[in-house]
């Protein structure tokens, strides 16, 4: 598109914007088990109104817009109250889990630069189940991520493996509560105790669980300890834009000590312009996400969240119990929240997700990794609960269809592909993507061949292939 020469009519513009969504996932149907966290009609209404009422306010300078400081302080204190923060805890509102994690790691890096300048390349130790955001943070910030295997049955991090990976360069250990992929909570108290013993920091990634586990505990479910009340845990991330049902762009990073958060803050008053003091990555920062987050926390309150969590957990248990009795399917680990990964030693999970998609259900395929099996992932939110019975009915039919058709997995000639890719130029990747039907945003109906290839490729080749794909997808 070119910038129009003369401005267009507002109604045409808004119609266009609506029409662009035609091919998006139909998330309002409740049939999408990932990416979307729908609080229902009343929640959406207040999110929109609150967001637009703070559209123009700029959280860049809280001395000029004290309203944004008030919102942030309120949100952080509500968050701290949920996750056992110490009395003198501190924290900031960020744009998402990735930013919260990145800031926790920046603080750790700069704190250690201060106390142990002899460390040249700092390392963090992460279980294989830790979110990709930790790898991104390391890549952006010049750290090294040391990945350790998790237990192949429980999918939990193994404290002894974490300890073995500690070197004189280690500055931080990581645990998930729960992991996104399998919904399993790591043994945080044991892991944080190891960090403490070695004089290093510990981050609990409660991005997806921070607004679920505290209410689940209150509702009487058996939830292992994970939060800032656990000795040795020094920072924690939690996302409001997941099961807090806030508008996207809403997360928090919390610290048990102000001394550590100091290293998060960037200040520069020596250039030719206004003084810049940034607590987070962004500088100019819209007030919308803050206002919408503040609004939904106040709308739902403890009671509202607890009710949603009960419903989601009951729905999750329905899925778990159904999978356990279905021939050829299994649940990975023992998910304690509302996230489930389903694998199969007998059937192609990618075939299942393709067939489910044809029936209008979106389940997220997850590829195999060093200590994990390929699987399909469900995040069960408020908007999904009432659709679970009909989802399971369709799934049952699909399993029958898969048994009846008894079709071999679509496995390409991997040796040839890997041979091709090992000496690849960007052109090789382009040719391969074309051969696989990976072109533009319109993916083929059947993603199984693509997923089977990706699933079998070594991770670095996978990464290169997908990087080339996105480098062309955003096409200008
Ligand atoms: C979602 C998630 C993240 C990343 O959060 P974004 O908001 O997508 O940046 C990190 N860790 C866990 C456990 C998550 O579920």
Short mmCIF file of N, CA and C in Angstrom, two decimals, residues 86 142 144 173 193 212-213 224 247 252 267 276 341 360 422 427 445:
data_model
loop_
_atom_site.label_atom_id
_atom_site.label_comp_id
_atom_site.label_asym_id
_atom_site.label_seq_id
_atom_site.Cartn_x
_atom_site.Cartn_y
_atom_site.Cartn_z
N UNK A 86 8.02 -9.96 49.46
CA UNK A 86 8.43 -9.42 50.76
C UNK A 86 7.96 -7.97 50.86
N UNK A 142 24.07 -10.70 25.45
CA UNK A 142 25.43 -11.20 25.47
C UNK A 142 25.74 -12.16 26.61
N UNK A 144 25.33 -16.38 28.13
CA UNK A 144 25.29 -17.73 27.61
C UNK A 144 24.23 -18.51 28.39
N UNK A 173 19.90 -18.91 38.14
CA UNK A 173 19.18 -20.13 37.75
C UNK A 173 17.72 -19.76 37.48
N UNK A 193 17.18 -22.96 46.59
CA UNK A 193 18.13 -23.21 47.68
C UNK A 193 19.53 -23.43 47.11
N UNK A 212 -2.73 -17.49 37.87
CA UNK A 212 -3.53 -18.72 37.94
C UNK A 212 -3.25 -19.46 39.24
N UNK A 213 -1.96 -19.75 39.47
CA UNK A 213 -1.61 -20.58 40.63
C UNK A 213 -2.06 -19.97 41.97
N UNK A 224 2.29 -26.52 44.32
CA UNK A 224 3.61 -26.47 44.96
C UNK A 224 4.09 -25.02 45.14
N UNK A 247 -5.49 -6.49 28.42
CA UNK A 247 -5.18 -6.25 27.00
C UNK A 247 -3.70 -6.58 26.78
N UNK A 252 4.54 -8.13 34.44
CA UNK A 252 5.30 -7.49 35.51
C UNK A 252 6.57 -8.28 35.79
N UNK A 267 19.53 5.45 32.73
CA UNK A 267 19.42 6.90 32.87
C UNK A 267 20.47 7.56 32.00
N UNK A 276 16.58 11.27 30.03
CA UNK A 276 15.88 10.00 29.85
C UNK A 276 16.14 9.11 31.06
N UNK A 341 -0.16 -30.75 27.49
CA UNK A 341 0.48 -31.19 26.26
C UNK A 341 0.14 -32.66 26.04
N UNK A 360 -12.45 -26.81 12.80
CA UNK A 360 -12.59 -25.49 13.42
C UNK A 360 -11.93 -25.34 14.78
N UNK A 422 22.85 -28.46 5.03
CA UNK A 422 24.11 -28.25 5.74
C UNK A 422 25.02 -27.24 5.05
N UNK A 427 19.21 -18.98 -0.43
CA UNK A 427 18.44 -19.50 -1.57
C UNK A 427 17.98 -20.94 -1.37
N UNK A 445 -3.55 -26.26 3.85
CA UNK A 445 -4.52 -26.81 4.82
C UNK A 445 -3.87 -27.86 5.69
#
